[in-house]
JSON list of C-alpha atoms in Angstrom, two decimals:
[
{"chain": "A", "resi": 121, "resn": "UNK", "atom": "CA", "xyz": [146.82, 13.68, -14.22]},
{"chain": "A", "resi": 122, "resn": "UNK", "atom": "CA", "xyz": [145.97, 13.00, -10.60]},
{"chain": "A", "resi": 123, "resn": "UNK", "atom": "CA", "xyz": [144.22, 15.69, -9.14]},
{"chain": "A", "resi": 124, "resn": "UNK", "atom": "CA", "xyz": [142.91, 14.22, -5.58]},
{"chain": "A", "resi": 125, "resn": "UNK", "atom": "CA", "xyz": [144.95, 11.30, -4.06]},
{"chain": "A", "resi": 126, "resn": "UNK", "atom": "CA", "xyz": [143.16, 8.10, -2.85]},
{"chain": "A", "resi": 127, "resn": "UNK", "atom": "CA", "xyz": [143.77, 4.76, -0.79]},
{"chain": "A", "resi": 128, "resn": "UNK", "atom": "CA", "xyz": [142.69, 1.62, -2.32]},
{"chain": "A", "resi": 129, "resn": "UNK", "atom": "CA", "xyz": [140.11, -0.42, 0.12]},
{"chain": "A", "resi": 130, "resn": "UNK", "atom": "CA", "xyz": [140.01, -4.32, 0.43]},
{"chain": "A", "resi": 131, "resn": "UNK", "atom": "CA", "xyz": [138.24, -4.73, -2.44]},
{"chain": "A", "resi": 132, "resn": "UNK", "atom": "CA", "xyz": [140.60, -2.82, -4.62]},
{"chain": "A", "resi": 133, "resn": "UNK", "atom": "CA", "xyz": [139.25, 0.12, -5.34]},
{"chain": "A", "resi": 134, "resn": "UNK", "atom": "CA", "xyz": [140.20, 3.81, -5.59]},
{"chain": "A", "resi": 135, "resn": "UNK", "atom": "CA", "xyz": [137.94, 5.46, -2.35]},
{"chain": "A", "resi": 136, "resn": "UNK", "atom": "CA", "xyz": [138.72, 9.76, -1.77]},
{"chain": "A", "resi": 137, "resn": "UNK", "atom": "CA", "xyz": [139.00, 10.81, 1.47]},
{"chain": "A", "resi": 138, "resn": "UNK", "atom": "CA", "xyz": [135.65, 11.45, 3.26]},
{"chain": "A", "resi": 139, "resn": "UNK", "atom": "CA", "xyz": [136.36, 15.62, 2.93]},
{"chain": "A", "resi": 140, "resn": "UNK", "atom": "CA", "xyz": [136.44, 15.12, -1.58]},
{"chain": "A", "resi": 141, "resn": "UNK", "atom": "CA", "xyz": [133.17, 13.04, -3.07]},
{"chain": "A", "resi": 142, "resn": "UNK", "atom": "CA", "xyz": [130.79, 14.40, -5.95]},
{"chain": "A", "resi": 143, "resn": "UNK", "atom": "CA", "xyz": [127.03, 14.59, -5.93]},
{"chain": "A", "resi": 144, "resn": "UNK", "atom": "CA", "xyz": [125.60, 13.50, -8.82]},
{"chain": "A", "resi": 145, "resn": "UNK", "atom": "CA", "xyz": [122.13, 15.10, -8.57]},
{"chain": "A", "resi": 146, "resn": "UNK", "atom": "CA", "xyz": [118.94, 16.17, -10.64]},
{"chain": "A", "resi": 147, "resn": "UNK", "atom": "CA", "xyz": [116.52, 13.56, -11.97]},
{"chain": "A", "resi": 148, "resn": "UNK", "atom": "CA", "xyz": [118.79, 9.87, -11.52]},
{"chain": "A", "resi": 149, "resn": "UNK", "atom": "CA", "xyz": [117.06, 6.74, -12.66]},
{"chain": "A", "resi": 150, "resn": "UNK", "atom": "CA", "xyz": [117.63, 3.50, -11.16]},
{"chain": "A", "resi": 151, "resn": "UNK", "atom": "CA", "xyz": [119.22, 3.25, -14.72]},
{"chain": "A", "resi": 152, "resn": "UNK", "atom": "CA", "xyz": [121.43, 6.06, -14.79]},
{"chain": "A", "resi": 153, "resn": "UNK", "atom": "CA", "xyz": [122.10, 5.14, -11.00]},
{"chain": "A", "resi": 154, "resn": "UNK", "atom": "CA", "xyz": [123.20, 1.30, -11.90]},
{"chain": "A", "resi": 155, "resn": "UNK", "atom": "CA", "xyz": [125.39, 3.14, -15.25]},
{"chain": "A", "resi": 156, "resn": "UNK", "atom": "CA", "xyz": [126.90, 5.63, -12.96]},
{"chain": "A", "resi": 157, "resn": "UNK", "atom": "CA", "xyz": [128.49, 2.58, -10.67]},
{"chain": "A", "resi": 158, "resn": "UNK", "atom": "CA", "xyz": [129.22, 0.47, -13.54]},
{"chain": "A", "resi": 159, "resn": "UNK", "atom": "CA", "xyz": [131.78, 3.50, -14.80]},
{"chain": "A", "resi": 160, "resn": "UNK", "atom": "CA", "xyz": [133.22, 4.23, -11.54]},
{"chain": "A", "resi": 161, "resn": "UNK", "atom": "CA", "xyz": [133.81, 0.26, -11.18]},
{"chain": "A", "resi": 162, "resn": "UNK", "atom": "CA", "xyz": [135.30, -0.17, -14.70]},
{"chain": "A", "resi": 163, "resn": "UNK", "atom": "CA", "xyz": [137.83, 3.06, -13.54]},
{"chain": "A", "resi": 164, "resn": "UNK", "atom": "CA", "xyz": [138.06, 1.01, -10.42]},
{"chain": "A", "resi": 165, "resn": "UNK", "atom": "CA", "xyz": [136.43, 3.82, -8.59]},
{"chain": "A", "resi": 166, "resn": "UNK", "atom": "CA", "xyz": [134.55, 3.15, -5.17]},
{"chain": "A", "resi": 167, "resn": "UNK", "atom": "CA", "xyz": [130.63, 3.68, -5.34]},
{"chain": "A", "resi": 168, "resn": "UNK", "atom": "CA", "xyz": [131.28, 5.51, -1.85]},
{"chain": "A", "resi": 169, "resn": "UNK", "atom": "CA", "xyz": [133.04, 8.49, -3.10]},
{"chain": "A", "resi": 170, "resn": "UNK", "atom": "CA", "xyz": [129.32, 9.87, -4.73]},
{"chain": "A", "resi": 171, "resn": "UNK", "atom": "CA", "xyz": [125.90, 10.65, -3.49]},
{"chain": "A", "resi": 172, "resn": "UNK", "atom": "CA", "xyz": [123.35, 10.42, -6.01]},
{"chain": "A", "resi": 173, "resn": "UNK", "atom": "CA", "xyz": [120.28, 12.48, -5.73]},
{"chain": "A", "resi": 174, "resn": "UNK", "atom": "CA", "xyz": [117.07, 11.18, -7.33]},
{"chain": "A", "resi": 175, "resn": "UNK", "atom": "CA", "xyz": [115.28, 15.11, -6.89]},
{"chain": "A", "resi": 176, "resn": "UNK", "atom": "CA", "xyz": [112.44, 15.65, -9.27]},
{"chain": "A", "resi": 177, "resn": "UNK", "atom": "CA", "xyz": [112.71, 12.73, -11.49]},
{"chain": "A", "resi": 178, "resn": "UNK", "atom": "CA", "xyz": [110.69, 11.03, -8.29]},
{"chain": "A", "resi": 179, "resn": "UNK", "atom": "CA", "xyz": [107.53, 12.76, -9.11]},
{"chain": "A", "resi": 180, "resn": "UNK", "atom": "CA", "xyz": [107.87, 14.58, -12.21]},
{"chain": "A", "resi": 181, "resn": "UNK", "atom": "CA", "xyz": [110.77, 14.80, -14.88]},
{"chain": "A", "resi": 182, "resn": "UNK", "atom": "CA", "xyz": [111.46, 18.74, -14.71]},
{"chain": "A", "resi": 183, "resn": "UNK", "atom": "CA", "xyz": [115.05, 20.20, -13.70]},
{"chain": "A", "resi": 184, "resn": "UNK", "atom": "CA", "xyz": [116.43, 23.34, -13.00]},
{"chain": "A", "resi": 185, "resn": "UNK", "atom": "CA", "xyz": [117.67, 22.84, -16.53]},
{"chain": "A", "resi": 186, "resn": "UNK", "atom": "CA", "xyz": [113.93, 22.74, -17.73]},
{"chain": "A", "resi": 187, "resn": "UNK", "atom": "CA", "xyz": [114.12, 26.13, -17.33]},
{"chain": "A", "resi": 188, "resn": "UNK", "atom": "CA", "xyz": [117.78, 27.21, -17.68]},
{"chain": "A", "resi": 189, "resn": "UNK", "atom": "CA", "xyz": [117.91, 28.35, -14.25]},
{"chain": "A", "resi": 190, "resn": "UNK", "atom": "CA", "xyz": [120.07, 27.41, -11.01]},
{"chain": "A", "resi": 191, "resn": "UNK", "atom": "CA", "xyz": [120.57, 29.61, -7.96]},
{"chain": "A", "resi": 192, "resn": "UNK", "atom": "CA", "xyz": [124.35, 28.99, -6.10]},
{"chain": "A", "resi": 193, "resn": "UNK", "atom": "CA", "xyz": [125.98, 30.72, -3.43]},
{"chain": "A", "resi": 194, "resn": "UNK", "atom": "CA", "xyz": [128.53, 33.64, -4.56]},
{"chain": "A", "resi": 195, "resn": "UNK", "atom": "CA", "xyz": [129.71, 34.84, -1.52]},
{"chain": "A", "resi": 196, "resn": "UNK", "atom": "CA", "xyz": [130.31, 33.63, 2.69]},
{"chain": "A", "resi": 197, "resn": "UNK", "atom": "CA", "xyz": [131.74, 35.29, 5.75]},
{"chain": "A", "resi": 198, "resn": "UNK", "atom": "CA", "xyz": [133.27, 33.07, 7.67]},
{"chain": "A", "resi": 199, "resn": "UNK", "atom": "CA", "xyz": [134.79, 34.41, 11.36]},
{"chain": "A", "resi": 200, "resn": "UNK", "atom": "CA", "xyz": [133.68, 38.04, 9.78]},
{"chain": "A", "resi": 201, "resn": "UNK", "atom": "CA", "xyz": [135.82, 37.89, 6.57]},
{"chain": "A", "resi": 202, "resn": "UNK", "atom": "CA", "xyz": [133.74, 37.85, 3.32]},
{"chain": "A", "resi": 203, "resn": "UNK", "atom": "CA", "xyz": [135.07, 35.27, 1.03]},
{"chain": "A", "resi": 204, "resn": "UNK", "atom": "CA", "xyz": [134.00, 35.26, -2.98]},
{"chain": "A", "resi": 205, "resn": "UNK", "atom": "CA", "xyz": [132.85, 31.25, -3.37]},
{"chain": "A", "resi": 206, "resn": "UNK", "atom": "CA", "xyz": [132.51, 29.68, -6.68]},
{"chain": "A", "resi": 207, "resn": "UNK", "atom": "CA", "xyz": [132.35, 27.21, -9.16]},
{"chain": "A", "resi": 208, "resn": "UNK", "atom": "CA", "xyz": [134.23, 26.00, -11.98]},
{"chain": "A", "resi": 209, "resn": "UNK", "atom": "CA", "xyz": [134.50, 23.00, -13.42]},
{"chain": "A", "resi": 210, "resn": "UNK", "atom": "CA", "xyz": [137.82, 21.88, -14.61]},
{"chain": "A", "resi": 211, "resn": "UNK", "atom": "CA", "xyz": [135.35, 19.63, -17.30]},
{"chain": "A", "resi": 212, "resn": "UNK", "atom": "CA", "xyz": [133.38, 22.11, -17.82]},
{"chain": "A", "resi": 213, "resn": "UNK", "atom": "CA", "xyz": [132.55, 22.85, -21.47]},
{"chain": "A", "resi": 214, "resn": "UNK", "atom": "CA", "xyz": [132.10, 26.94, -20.66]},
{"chain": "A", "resi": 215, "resn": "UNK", "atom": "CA", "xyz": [128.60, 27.25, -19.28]},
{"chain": "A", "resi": 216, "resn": "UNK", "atom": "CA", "xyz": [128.80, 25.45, -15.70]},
{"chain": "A", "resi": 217, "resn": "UNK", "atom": "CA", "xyz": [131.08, 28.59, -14.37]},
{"chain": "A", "resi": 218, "resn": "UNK", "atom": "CA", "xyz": [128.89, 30.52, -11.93]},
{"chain": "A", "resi": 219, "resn": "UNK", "atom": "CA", "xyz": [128.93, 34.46, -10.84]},
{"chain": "A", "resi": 220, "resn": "UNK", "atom": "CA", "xyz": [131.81, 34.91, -8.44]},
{"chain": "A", "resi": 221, "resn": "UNK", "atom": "CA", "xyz": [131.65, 37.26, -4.93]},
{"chain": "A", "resi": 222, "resn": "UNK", "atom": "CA", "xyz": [128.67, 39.65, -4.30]},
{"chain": "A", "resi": 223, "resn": "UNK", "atom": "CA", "xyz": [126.46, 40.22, -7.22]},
{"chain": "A", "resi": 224, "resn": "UNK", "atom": "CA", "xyz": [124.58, 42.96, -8.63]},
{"chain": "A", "resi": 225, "resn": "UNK", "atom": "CA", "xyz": [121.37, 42.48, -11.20]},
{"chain": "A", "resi": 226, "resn": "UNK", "atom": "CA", "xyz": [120.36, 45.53, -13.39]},
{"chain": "A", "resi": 227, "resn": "UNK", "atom": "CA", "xyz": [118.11, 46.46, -15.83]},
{"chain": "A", "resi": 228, "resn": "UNK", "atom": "CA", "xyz": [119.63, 47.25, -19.40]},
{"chain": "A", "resi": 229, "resn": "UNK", "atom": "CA", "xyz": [117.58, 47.75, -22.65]},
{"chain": "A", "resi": 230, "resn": "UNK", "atom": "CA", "xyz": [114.14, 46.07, -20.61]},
{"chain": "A", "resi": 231, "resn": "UNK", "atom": "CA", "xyz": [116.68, 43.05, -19.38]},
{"chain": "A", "resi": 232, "resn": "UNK", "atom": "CA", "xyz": [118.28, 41.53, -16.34]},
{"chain": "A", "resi": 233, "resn": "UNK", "atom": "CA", "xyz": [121.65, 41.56, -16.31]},
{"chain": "A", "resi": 234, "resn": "UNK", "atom": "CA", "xyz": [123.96, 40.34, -13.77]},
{"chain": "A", "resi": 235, "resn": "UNK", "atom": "CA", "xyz": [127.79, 42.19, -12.44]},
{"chain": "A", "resi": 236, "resn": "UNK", "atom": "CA", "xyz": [129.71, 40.15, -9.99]},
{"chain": "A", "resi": 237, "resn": "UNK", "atom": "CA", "xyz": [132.54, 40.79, -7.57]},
{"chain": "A", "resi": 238, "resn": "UNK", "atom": "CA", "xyz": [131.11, 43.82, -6.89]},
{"chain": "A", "resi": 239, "resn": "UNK", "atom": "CA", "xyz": [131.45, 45.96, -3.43]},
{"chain": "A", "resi": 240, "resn": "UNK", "atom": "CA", "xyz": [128.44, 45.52, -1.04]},
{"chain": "A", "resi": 241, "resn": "UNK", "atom": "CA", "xyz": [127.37, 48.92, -1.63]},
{"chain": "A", "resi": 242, "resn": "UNK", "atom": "CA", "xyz": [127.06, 48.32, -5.55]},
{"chain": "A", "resi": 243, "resn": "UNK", "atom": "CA", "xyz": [125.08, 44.96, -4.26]},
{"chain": "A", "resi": 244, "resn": "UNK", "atom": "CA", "xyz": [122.46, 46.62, -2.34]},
{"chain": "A", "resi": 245, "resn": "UNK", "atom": "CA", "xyz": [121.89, 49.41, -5.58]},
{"chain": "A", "resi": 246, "resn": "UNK", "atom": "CA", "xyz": [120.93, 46.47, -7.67]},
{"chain": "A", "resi": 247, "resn": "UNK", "atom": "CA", "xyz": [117.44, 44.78, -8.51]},
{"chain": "A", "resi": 248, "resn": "UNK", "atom": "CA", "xyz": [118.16, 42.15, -6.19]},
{"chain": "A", "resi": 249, "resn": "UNK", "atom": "CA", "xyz": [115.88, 42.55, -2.77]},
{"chain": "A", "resi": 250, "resn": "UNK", "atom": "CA", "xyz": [116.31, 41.43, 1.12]},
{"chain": "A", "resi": 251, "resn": "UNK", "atom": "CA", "xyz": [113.90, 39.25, 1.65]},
{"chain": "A", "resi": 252, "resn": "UNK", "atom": "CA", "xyz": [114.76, 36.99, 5.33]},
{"chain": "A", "resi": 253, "resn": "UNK", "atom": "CA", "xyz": [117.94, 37.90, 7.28]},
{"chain": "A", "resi": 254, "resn": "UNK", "atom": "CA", "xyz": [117.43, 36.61, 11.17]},
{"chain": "A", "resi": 255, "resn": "UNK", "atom": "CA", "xyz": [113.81, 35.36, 11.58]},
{"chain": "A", "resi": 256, "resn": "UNK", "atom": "CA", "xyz": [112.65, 38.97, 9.71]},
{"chain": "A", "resi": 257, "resn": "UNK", "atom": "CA", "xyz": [111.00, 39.06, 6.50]},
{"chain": "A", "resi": 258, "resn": "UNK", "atom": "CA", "xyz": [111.33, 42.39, 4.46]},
{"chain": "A", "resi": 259, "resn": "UNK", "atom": "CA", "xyz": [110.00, 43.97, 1.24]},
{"chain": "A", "resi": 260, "resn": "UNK", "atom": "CA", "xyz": [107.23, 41.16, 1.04]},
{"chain": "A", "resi": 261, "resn": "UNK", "atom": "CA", "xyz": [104.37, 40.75, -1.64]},
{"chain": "A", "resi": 262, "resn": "UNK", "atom": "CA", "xyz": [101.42, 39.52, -0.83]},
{"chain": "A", "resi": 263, "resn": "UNK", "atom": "CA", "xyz": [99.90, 36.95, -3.86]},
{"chain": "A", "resi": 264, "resn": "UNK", "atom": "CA", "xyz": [97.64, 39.28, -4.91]},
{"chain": "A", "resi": 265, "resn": "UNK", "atom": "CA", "xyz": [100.32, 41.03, -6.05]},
{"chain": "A", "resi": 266, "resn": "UNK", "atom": "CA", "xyz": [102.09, 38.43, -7.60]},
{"chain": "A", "resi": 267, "resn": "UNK", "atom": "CA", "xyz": [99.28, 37.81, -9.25]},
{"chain": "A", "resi": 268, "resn": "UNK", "atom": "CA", "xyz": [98.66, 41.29, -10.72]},
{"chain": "A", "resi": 269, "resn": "UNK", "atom": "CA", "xyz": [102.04, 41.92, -12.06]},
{"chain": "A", "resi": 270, "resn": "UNK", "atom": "CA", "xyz": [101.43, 38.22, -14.28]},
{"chain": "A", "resi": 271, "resn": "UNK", "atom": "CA", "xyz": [98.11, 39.53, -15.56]},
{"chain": "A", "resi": 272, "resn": "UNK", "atom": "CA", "xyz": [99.97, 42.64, -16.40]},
{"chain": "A", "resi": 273, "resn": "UNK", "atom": "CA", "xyz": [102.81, 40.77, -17.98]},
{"chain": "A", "resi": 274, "resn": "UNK", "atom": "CA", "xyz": [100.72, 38.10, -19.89]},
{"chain": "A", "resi": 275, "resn": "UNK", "atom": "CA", "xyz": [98.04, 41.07, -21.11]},
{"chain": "A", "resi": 276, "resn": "UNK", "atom": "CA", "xyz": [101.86, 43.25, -22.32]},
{"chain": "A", "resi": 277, "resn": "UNK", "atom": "CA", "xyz": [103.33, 40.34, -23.84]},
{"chain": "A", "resi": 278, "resn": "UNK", "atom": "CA", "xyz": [102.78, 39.65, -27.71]},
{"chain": "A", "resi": 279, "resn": "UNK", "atom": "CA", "xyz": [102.97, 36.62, -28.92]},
{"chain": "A", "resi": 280, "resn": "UNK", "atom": "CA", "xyz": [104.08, 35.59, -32.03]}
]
């Protein structure tokens, strides 16, 4: 199945156009780097059509997938339409699809939970806080605070 069509270069291989590419990011080695070419070479894939990120794996080896956690964008206006944005895989094995449009985070039973495509009026009910819009910071907290509500948390928490 051809899903994006290509020209071949001089050297023979397959190169996208410049608009279609994939970014291979979080934590590449010069060995996962010199693997990822060899596959796109043996598929006869240009190196040109990806952009590999080295991230953390410069200075330490922690991901976003340490933790479990990525943040991605949900929803855009563009020329004052709001547009839900995105992502799914067509590889994906189930747990790469993201939230899709505006999003809402509540509390259930003591736990975050997250509602998407939901009307900006649901959105601005939820957990979720302003922070920055247009050079002005809102509902700050100072480190102190921060601070406090850890204590508060670690002293609450039992562990087993």
């Amino acid at each position: 199945m051809i899903i994006f069509l290509f020209l071949v270069n001089a050297q023979g291989f397959k190169v996208l156009d410049t608009h279609i590419g994939a970014i291979y990011g979080d934590s590449i080695t010069t060995d996962s780097a010199e693997q990822i070419c060899k596959q796109l070479h043996d598929k006869g894939f240009a190196s040109t059509n990806i952009v590999l990120g080295i991230g953390s794996f410069t200075y330490q080896y922690n991901t976003r997938d340490t933790f479990g956690f990525a943040m991605k964008a949900t929803s855009v206006v563009v020329n004052g339409e709001r547009r839900e944005i995105f992502k799914d895989p067509i590889t994906d094995d189930g747990i790469k699809k993201s939230a899709k449009g505006l999003v809402k985070v509540v509390i259930e039973n003591g736990e975050y939970n997250l509602i998407d495509q939901v009307s900006v009026a649901q959105e601005n009910e939820g957990e979720l806080k302003e922070i920055y819009k247009d050079g002005q910071f809102y509902n700050t907290t100072t480190l102190n605070e921060i601070r406090e509500r850890i204590n508060q948390n670690i002293n609450s928490t039992v562990l087993v």
